[in-house]
C-alpha cells in the first residue's frame, strides 16, 4: 500500500514536472535532410531546446500544405502550447486553426497575415547576399556569375537582386546568369544547371537549393561558390568563399522566452512580426560558423579594389565595414537603398529611402545585370 | 558542343546502368518497377561502405546490395508468383523508405575520396555491349530471352524458368546497384535521402523507349542526358519560359516513341510462369 | 520441390497465409521501430489509432476520395490492358480545368458542375491522347502516360508562376483563391469534401456494373483477356482503348477537381496538389484485381496506411520515410499472402 501511494505520488510529481515544461511543436514542410531550409529549422529547434531547460519540443516533417490543419489538430490534442509552422503555404491553414484553438500560440514563418494568436517571423538573407555579391564581383574573371535558383518567388528574387547589386558594385559590367530549376530539392537539376552555367563561362556561383551540389560541381572546375543556409565549407574547402548561414534559434529562443515570461499571450500577437536580419544575429555571413570569409580567399579580396564614393578601397575592407554597419542596432547601410532601377530602367526604389518591408516581401523586378528568364517580371 | 556531349554521357550513365538492369529482368519476363528504391538503397550502401573502407569496397557493396534486392523482388515476383507490378512498386517504396531511415547519420557528410565519373561512364558503355553480347551470343542469354518470350519451351528444355529469372533479377540488380554507386560516389559524392530524384522511373521508361535492346538503351540514355542538360543550357537564351524547356525532354521522348512506331515487348513480360497452363 | 497452382485453396490455408505474411511484415516493421528507438507495440497502437477516433477517420476518408476515383478508373483500364500510369498528370490537368472554370468564368450555381465537367474533360483528353497514340502509332501507353506526368507538372508550374499567378499571392506560386461558389462543402471540422466522396463511390459501382453487365464491358473484357479473340470478333480495338483512356483519365481529372475545389481552393505548386495519389491509386487498382467495385475496399485500406503512417511520423517525430517503409512492407505482405494462398508446394518433381 505504501509503495502504491509512493508510486502514485511519484507519477503525479512526474506529471506535474512535465506540466511545468512548455511544449513547442514544429511543422516542417520538407524532410529534415542534410542542408536546407527544414534542416536549418531543426537545428534551431535543437539549439532552443538545449538553451531552455523548461522547453520540450516535438516536430513532424514533410507536411504538405493541405495537411497542416489535421496536423495542428493532433498537436493541440497532445498538449502543444506553441506551434511553429515553417512554410508560407501553411498560412490559410494556420489562420483557420488559430480561430479553432484560441488558447494556442502560433508563429508562422515567412507569413504576412497575423491574428491575436498568430505571429509571423523570418530570418532574411538579403543583406548577406549583397556582401557575398561584393566578393563574387571581385573574384569573377569572366564577368559572369552563375546563380542556380529554385522557384521564382519574391524571397528568391530579392536574394538574387541583392546579390547582383553587390556584384555590380564591384564590377559594373558583370552579369549574373540565372537558371531556374523549379524545385527546392533536386541534386540532378542543380548539377546540370551548374554545368550549363560553367559551359557558358560563369566562374563564381551562388544558389538556392537544399543541397551542396552547386558547390561540389563548381569546385571540380575550380570555380568559387557561396554556401547556402548551413555551413558548407567542408564540401569544398578550397572553393567556398563565404555564404549565408541562418540562426533560427535566435528567433525561437526570443519568442519562447517571451511566452514563458508572459509577454506574449494568445491575445497580443497581432503585431508581433520578426523580420530579423544581421543586426539581430538571426543570420550570419560566412562559409562556416564564425568565419565570414574563408581565410584562403582573404588575400584575393584584399588585393581586389572597388570604387566607393570616388575612392578606391579593397573589396575585403568594404565587406567588413558594411558587415559592421549592418550589425549595429541601428544599421547605417542597407543594400536596397534608392535610387535603384530594375533591369528595364524603371525606378523601383526612389532616391533617399530604403525599400519598405512590403517592397521587400513582394519584390518581382530584376536588378540590372541579371540575365535570364524571369517569370512574373513586371512590364 | 563538346560540353553538351560530355554531359549527355555523364548524366546518361546512371540512367543507362539502371536501365540495363531493368532491361535484363524484362527480357526474362519480369517487370522490375523497384528500380528507384533499389538504386537508393545501393547509393546509401555505397556511400556508407566507401566512408568506412574506401571507394572500391563502396562499389562492391552497392553491387551486392543491388543483387540482393533484385533477388528479394524475385522472392515475390518469381517464387510466389505475385503480381510483379505491385511487388515492384512495394520494393520501390521499401527501398526509398529504408534508405531514408537508415541513412540519416550519413546526411551532410562530404565523401572523402570521390570516384571519377569518366570511369563509370566507360564501364556503363562497355556493359551495354556486354549485355548485348550476353543476350545474343551465349546459351544462358538465349535461355534468358526465351524465359521472356516462351517460358514453356525453356521448361521443356529442362531448364528452370524460375532459376533463369532469378539470374536476370540478380544480375540486373547488380547493374542497378552500380547506378546507385555512381550517384553517391561520383555524380554527387555524398548521400541525401531522395537523391535518386526519379531517375529510376526514367530508367524504366528507357527500356521501353529502347525497345528492350541494350545498345539502343545506350543511345536513349545519352539522348535523355543531352536533353536534360540542354534545358538549362538554352534557358534564358531564347524567349521561351523555363518550364517549357524543362518539359522538353519528356515531350521529345513521346515524339520519338510515336515516330519509331510499334515496338514489341517480350511476350511473357509481366506474367508469372505457371506450369501446366 | 516445385510450386504449382492450387485451384481451390482451403479457407484455412488462405487465412493462414495472410496471418503468416502480415505477421512477418509486422515483425520486420517492429525490428525497424526498435532500431529507431520506438516501442513496436506502441507504434502499432498509434498506427491503428486512426481507426479509433473521428479525426483519424476523417483523414482516412480524405485520402480515400481521390484513391476511389482514380483507382476505379485504373482498375478498369488495367482490366482492358491499358496500362495508364499517368493518373498523376491527369489529376493535375483536372485541377487546371477546375481552376479555369473557378477563376475565369463568371461564378454562379453552375460553377461547381462546370468545374467537374471541365476538369474531368481535360483529364480524359490527356489520357485519351495516350490511348490514341497507342492505337494509331503503337506507342507504349506506359511510357507516354509517364512522360505526360512531367508535362502536366511543368504546365502547372508555368501557370502558377506565369499567367495565372494570383494578384493576392504576394508573388508566391499560387493563383488567387477560388470564389465561394467554387468551393465544395466539407463535413464540419474536417477536410472531407463529401460530394467528391459520393462521386467516387458511385463511379466505382457504375464502372463495376458497366464492366460486368453491359455489352461495352463485355467488349472491354474480351480485349483485355484476349486481344486476338477481340480481333476475330471484329471489335475495333482502337475505339475501345480510346474509350477506356477517356474514362480513366476523366476520373483522375475529377479527383483533381475534388482536391482543388474541396481542399486547396486555389491552384498551387504541383507537388502540393496531389501528394502522389496517382501512384498510390495504381496499388489500389491492382489490389482490386480488375473489379472497379472492389476499390470501395482497397481505397480506404490504402487510406488507412497513409493516415496511419502520418500518425506515426507525428507521434514519434519520425522521418517521413516511415510511411514508405510501412506501406511497402504491408503491400508485400498482402500480395505475397494472396499469391501464396493461390499456390501450393509440391514435394516431388
PDB file of N, CA and C in Angstrom, chain A residues 158-214:
ATOM      1  N   UNK A 158      14.453  38.506 -54.386  1.00  0.00           N
ATOM      2  CA  UNK A 158      15.083  39.505 -53.529  1.00  0.00           C
ATOM      3  C   UNK A 158      16.544  39.149 -53.311  1.00  0.00           C
ATOM      4  N   UNK A 159      16.803  37.873 -53.080  1.00  0.00           N
ATOM      5  CA  UNK A 159      18.178  37.448 -52.815  1.00  0.00           C
ATOM      6  C   UNK A 159      19.047  37.572 -54.065  1.00  0.00           C
ATOM      7  N   UNK A 160      18.499  37.175 -55.219  1.00  0.00           N
ATOM      8  CA  UNK A 160      19.273  37.309 -56.461  1.00  0.00           C
ATOM      9  C   UNK A 160      19.572  38.784 -56.714  1.00  0.00           C
ATOM     10  N   UNK A 161      18.564  39.644 -56.502  1.00  0.00           N
ATOM     11  CA  UNK A 161      18.758  41.070 -56.740  1.00  0.00           C
ATOM     12  C   UNK A 161      19.835  41.654 -55.830  1.00  0.00           C
ATOM     13  N   UNK A 162      19.772  41.325 -54.549  1.00  0.00           N
ATOM     14  CA  UNK A 162      20.770  41.844 -53.614  1.00  0.00           C
ATOM     15  C   UNK A 162      22.158  41.371 -54.034  1.00  0.00           C
ATOM     16  N   UNK A 163      22.225  40.104 -54.421  1.00  0.00           N
ATOM     17  CA  UNK A 163      23.494  39.526 -54.849  1.00  0.00           C
ATOM     18  C   UNK A 163      24.019  40.267 -56.090  1.00  0.00           C
ATOM     19  N   UNK A 164      23.114  40.496 -57.060  1.00  0.00           N
ATOM     20  CA  UNK A 164      23.511  41.162 -58.299  1.00  0.00           C
ATOM     21  C   UNK A 164      23.946  42.601 -58.029  1.00  0.00           C
ATOM     22  N   UNK A 165      23.255  43.286 -57.121  1.00  0.00           N
ATOM     23  CA  UNK A 165      23.660  44.656 -56.786  1.00  0.00           C
ATOM     24  C   UNK A 165      25.076  44.660 -56.223  1.00  0.00           C
ATOM     25  N   UNK A 166      25.383  43.654 -55.399  1.00  0.00           N
ATOM     26  CA  UNK A 166      26.728  43.537 -54.837  1.00  0.00           C
ATOM     27  C   UNK A 166      27.763  43.284 -55.922  1.00  0.00           C
ATOM     28  N   UNK A 167      27.452  42.349 -56.810  1.00  0.00           N
ATOM     29  CA  UNK A 167      28.381  42.018 -57.898  1.00  0.00           C
ATOM     30  C   UNK A 167      28.686  43.265 -58.721  1.00  0.00           C
ATOM     31  N   UNK A 168      27.617  43.993 -59.070  1.00  0.00           N
ATOM     32  CA  UNK A 168      27.781  45.164 -59.931  1.00  0.00           C
ATOM     33  C   UNK A 168      28.470  46.333 -59.223  1.00  0.00           C
ATOM     34  N   UNK A 169      28.370  46.374 -57.875  1.00  0.00           N
ATOM     35  CA  UNK A 169      29.027  47.447 -57.134  1.00  0.00           C
ATOM     36  C   UNK A 169      30.545  47.332 -57.301  1.00  0.00           C
ATOM     37  N   UNK A 170      31.021  46.096 -57.441  1.00  0.00           N
ATOM     38  CA  UNK A 170      32.459  45.894 -57.632  1.00  0.00           C
ATOM     39  C   UNK A 170      32.800  45.931 -59.114  1.00  0.00           C
ATOM     40  N   UNK A 171      31.964  45.287 -59.907  1.00  0.00           N
ATOM     41  CA  UNK A 171      32.272  45.133 -61.327  1.00  0.00           C
ATOM     42  C   UNK A 171      31.048  45.508 -62.157  1.00  0.00           C
ATOM     43  N   UNK A 172      30.954  46.796 -62.536  1.00  0.00           N
ATOM     44  CA  UNK A 172      29.720  47.329 -63.142  1.00  0.00           C
ATOM     45  C   UNK A 172      29.320  46.653 -64.452  1.00  0.00           C
ATOM     46  N   UNK A 173      30.248  45.933 -65.095  1.00  0.00           N
ATOM     47  CA  UNK A 173      29.872  45.301 -66.363  1.00  0.00           C
ATOM     48  C   UNK A 173      29.522  43.823 -66.184  1.00  0.00           C
ATOM     49  N   UNK A 174      29.534  43.328 -64.954  1.00  0.00           N
ATOM     50  CA  UNK A 174      29.336  41.890 -64.749  1.00  0.00           C
ATOM     51  C   UNK A 174      27.885  41.486 -64.976  1.00  0.00           C
ATOM     52  N   UNK A 175      27.701  40.211 -65.311  1.00  0.00           N
ATOM     53  CA  UNK A 175      26.356  39.652 -65.476  1.00  0.00           C
ATOM     54  C   UNK A 175      26.120  38.580 -64.422  1.00  0.00           C
ATOM     55  N   UNK A 176      24.879  38.490 -63.969  1.00  0.00           N
ATOM     56  CA  UNK A 176      24.501  37.368 -63.103  1.00  0.00           C
ATOM     57  C   UNK A 176      23.557  36.481 -63.915  1.00  0.00           C
ATOM     58  N   UNK A 177      24.053  35.329 -64.321  1.00  0.00           N
ATOM     59  CA  UNK A 177      23.252  34.419 -65.153  1.00  0.00           C
ATOM     60  C   UNK A 177      22.390  33.535 -64.257  1.00  0.00           C
ATOM     61  N   UNK A 178      21.073  33.623 -64.435  1.00  0.00           N
ATOM     62  CA  UNK A 178      20.153  32.886 -63.556  1.00  0.00           C
ATOM     63  C   UNK A 178      19.567  31.685 -64.289  1.00  0.00           C
ATOM     64  N   UNK A 179      19.567  30.533 -63.632  1.00  0.00           N
ATOM     65  CA  UNK A 179      18.879  29.351 -64.173  1.00  0.00           C
ATOM     66  C   UNK A 179      17.885  28.842 -63.133  1.00  0.00           C
ATOM     67  N   UNK A 180      16.630  28.730 -63.526  1.00  0.00           N
ATOM     68  CA  UNK A 180      15.598  28.214 -62.619  1.00  0.00           C
ATOM     69  C   UNK A 180      15.536  26.703 -62.728  1.00  0.00           C
ATOM     70  N   UNK A 181      15.494  26.019 -61.610  1.00  0.00           N
ATOM     71  CA  UNK A 181      15.341  24.565 -61.678  1.00  0.00           C
ATOM     72  C   UNK A 181      13.938  24.131 -61.258  1.00  0.00           C
ATOM     73  N   UNK A 182      13.114  25.072 -60.813  1.00  0.00           N
ATOM     74  CA  UNK A 182      11.731  24.772 -60.423  1.00  0.00           C
ATOM     75  C   UNK A 182      11.629  23.626 -59.428  1.00  0.00           C
ATOM     76  N   UNK A 183      12.502  23.627 -58.449  1.00  0.00           N
ATOM     77  CA  UNK A 183      12.452  22.631 -57.372  1.00  0.00           C
ATOM     78  C   UNK A 183      13.254  23.183 -56.202  1.00  0.00           C
ATOM     79  N   UNK A 184      12.826  22.873 -54.990  1.00  0.00           N
ATOM     80  CA  UNK A 184      13.620  23.262 -53.809  1.00  0.00           C
ATOM     81  C   UNK A 184      14.726  22.260 -53.567  1.00  0.00           C
ATOM     82  N   UNK A 185      14.438  21.011 -53.954  1.00  0.00           N
ATOM     83  CA  UNK A 185      15.417  19.953 -53.734  1.00  0.00           C
ATOM     84  C   UNK A 185      15.498  19.128 -54.991  1.00  0.00           C
ATOM     85  N   UNK A 186      16.612  19.149 -55.680  1.00  0.00           N
ATOM     86  CA  UNK A 186      16.814  18.273 -56.825  1.00  0.00           C
ATOM     87  C   UNK A 186      18.279  18.324 -57.234  1.00  0.00           C
ATOM     88  N   UNK A 187      19.100  17.444 -56.645  1.00  0.00           N
ATOM     89  CA  UNK A 187      20.532  17.484 -56.906  1.00  0.00           C
ATOM     90  C   UNK A 187      20.867  17.346 -58.391  1.00  0.00           C
ATOM     91  N   UNK A 188      20.117  16.498 -59.120  1.00  0.00           N
ATOM     92  CA  UNK A 188      20.440  16.305 -60.530  1.00  0.00           C
ATOM     93  C   UNK A 188      20.237  17.593 -61.317  1.00  0.00           C
ATOM     94  N   UNK A 189      19.116  18.279 -61.067  1.00  0.00           N
ATOM     95  CA  UNK A 189      18.877  19.526 -61.783  1.00  0.00           C
ATOM     96  C   UNK A 189      19.902  20.586 -61.384  1.00  0.00           C
ATOM     97  N   UNK A 190      20.220  20.645 -60.086  1.00  0.00           N
ATOM     98  CA  UNK A 190      21.197  21.629 -59.630  1.00  0.00           C
ATOM     99  C   UNK A 190      22.538  21.361 -60.310  1.00  0.00           C
ATOM    100  N   UNK A 191      22.889  20.083 -60.417  1.00  0.00           N
ATOM    101  CA  UNK A 191      24.159  19.714 -61.029  1.00  0.00           C
ATOM    102  C   UNK A 191      24.202  20.145 -62.487  1.00  0.00           C
ATOM    103  N   UNK A 192      23.175  19.779 -63.258  1.00  0.00           N
ATOM    104  CA  UNK A 192      23.217  20.075 -64.693  1.00  0.00           C
ATOM    105  C   UNK A 192      23.064  21.569 -64.959  1.00  0.00           C
ATOM    106  N   UNK A 193      22.291  22.258 -64.115  1.00  0.00           N
ATOM    107  CA  UNK A 193      22.183  23.712 -64.290  1.00  0.00           C
ATOM    108  C   UNK A 193      23.544  24.364 -64.062  1.00  0.00           C
ATOM    109  N   UNK A 194      24.274  23.876 -63.054  1.00  0.00           N
ATOM    110  CA  UNK A 194      25.606  24.415 -62.798  1.00  0.00           C
ATOM    111  C   UNK A 194      26.538  24.122 -63.969  1.00  0.00           C
ATOM    112  N   UNK A 195      26.446  22.897 -64.486  1.00  0.00           N
ATOM    113  CA  UNK A 195      27.279  22.542 -65.638  1.00  0.00           C
ATOM    114  C   UNK A 195      26.979  23.460 -66.818  1.00  0.00           C
ATOM    115  N   UNK A 196      25.684  23.742 -67.026  1.00  0.00           N
ATOM    116  CA  UNK A 196      25.307  24.613 -68.140  1.00  0.00           C
ATOM    117  C   UNK A 196      25.911  26.002 -67.954  1.00  0.00           C
ATOM    118  N   UNK A 197      25.856  26.511 -66.719  1.00  0.00           N
ATOM    119  CA  UNK A 197      26.400  27.843 -66.454  1.00  0.00           C
ATOM    120  C   UNK A 197      27.920  27.852 -66.608  1.00  0.00           C
ATOM    121  N   UNK A 198      28.562  26.763 -66.155  1.00  0.00           N
ATOM    122  CA  UNK A 198      30.009  26.666 -66.334  1.00  0.00           C
ATOM    123  C   UNK A 198      30.355  26.700 -67.827  1.00  0.00           C
ATOM    124  N   UNK A 199      29.553  25.974 -68.613  1.00  0.00           N
ATOM    125  CA  UNK A 199      29.805  25.927 -70.053  1.00  0.00           C
ATOM    126  C   UNK A 199      29.641  27.305 -70.681  1.00  0.00           C
ATOM    127  N   UNK A 200      28.827  28.148 -70.039  1.00  0.00           N
ATOM    128  CA  UNK A 200      28.600  29.485 -70.585  1.00  0.00           C
ATOM    129  C   UNK A 200      29.585  30.506 -70.022  1.00  0.00           C
ATOM    130  N   UNK A 201      30.537  30.037 -69.239  1.00  0.00           N
ATOM    131  CA  UNK A 201      31.596  30.934 -68.796  1.00  0.00           C
ATOM    132  C   UNK A 201      31.483  31.451 -67.381  1.00  0.00           C
ATOM    133  N   UNK A 202      30.445  31.063 -66.649  1.00  0.00           N
ATOM    134  CA  UNK A 202      30.340  31.516 -65.264  1.00  0.00           C
ATOM    135  C   UNK A 202      31.477  30.897 -64.448  1.00  0.00           C
ATOM    136  N   UNK A 203      32.094  31.697 -63.576  1.00  0.00           N
ATOM    137  CA  UNK A 203      33.200  31.159 -62.783  1.00  0.00           C
ATOM    138  C   UNK A 203      33.036  31.407 -61.286  1.00  0.00           C
ATOM    139  N   UNK A 204      31.905  31.980 -60.871  1.00  0.00           N
ATOM    140  CA  UNK A 204      31.581  32.120 -59.453  1.00  0.00           C
ATOM    141  C   UNK A 204      30.100  31.793 -59.306  1.00  0.00           C
ATOM    142  N   UNK A 205      29.735  31.113 -58.207  1.00  0.00           N
ATOM    143  CA  UNK A 205      28.365  30.620 -58.090  1.00  0.00           C
ATOM    144  C   UNK A 205      27.711  30.922 -56.754  1.00  0.00           C
ATOM    145  N   UNK A 206      26.436  31.272 -56.843  1.00  0.00           N
ATOM    146  CA  UNK A 206      25.576  31.287 -55.660  1.00  0.00           C
ATOM    147  C   UNK A 206      24.308  30.534 -56.032  1.00  0.00           C
ATOM    148  N   UNK A 207      23.496  30.157 -55.045  1.00  0.00           N
ATOM    149  CA  UNK A 207      22.347  29.314 -55.395  1.00  0.00           C
ATOM    150  C   UNK A 207      21.310  29.288 -54.288  1.00  0.00           C
ATOM    151  N   UNK A 208      20.108  28.800 -54.644  1.00  0.00           N
ATOM    152  CA  UNK A 208      19.065  28.469 -53.688  1.00  0.00           C
ATOM    153  C   UNK A 208      18.627  27.053 -54.012  1.00  0.00           C
ATOM    154  N   UNK A 209      19.117  26.089 -53.291  1.00  0.00           N
ATOM    155  CA  UNK A 209      18.674  24.702 -53.440  1.00  0.00           C
ATOM    156  C   UNK A 209      19.129  24.019 -52.173  1.00  0.00           C
ATOM    157  N   UNK A 210      18.447  22.951 -51.786  1.00  0.00           N
ATOM    158  CA  UNK A 210      18.681  22.412 -50.445  1.00  0.00           C
ATOM    159  C   UNK A 210      19.829  21.414 -50.325  1.00  0.00           C
ATOM    160  N   UNK A 211      20.773  21.400 -51.261  1.00  0.00           N
ATOM    161  CA  UNK A 211      21.939  20.528 -51.105  1.00  0.00           C
ATOM    162  C   UNK A 211      23.197  21.307 -51.493  1.00  0.00           C
ATOM    163  N   UNK A 212      24.374  20.773 -51.162  1.00  0.00           N
ATOM    164  CA  UNK A 212      25.616  21.458 -51.561  1.00  0.00           C
ATOM    165  C   UNK A 212      26.052  21.103 -52.982  1.00  0.00           C
ATOM    166  N   UNK A 213      25.135  20.626 -53.812  1.00  0.00           N
ATOM    167  CA  UNK A 213      25.507  20.158 -55.152  1.00  0.00           C
ATOM    168  C   UNK A 213      26.219  21.220 -55.985  1.00  0.00           C
ATOM    169  N   UNK A 214      25.694  22.453 -55.958  1.00  0.00           N
ATOM    170  CA  UNK A 214      26.286  23.510 -56.775  1.00  0.00           C
ATOM    171  C   UNK A 214      27.744  23.717 -56.374  1.00  0.00           C
TER     172      UNK A 214
END
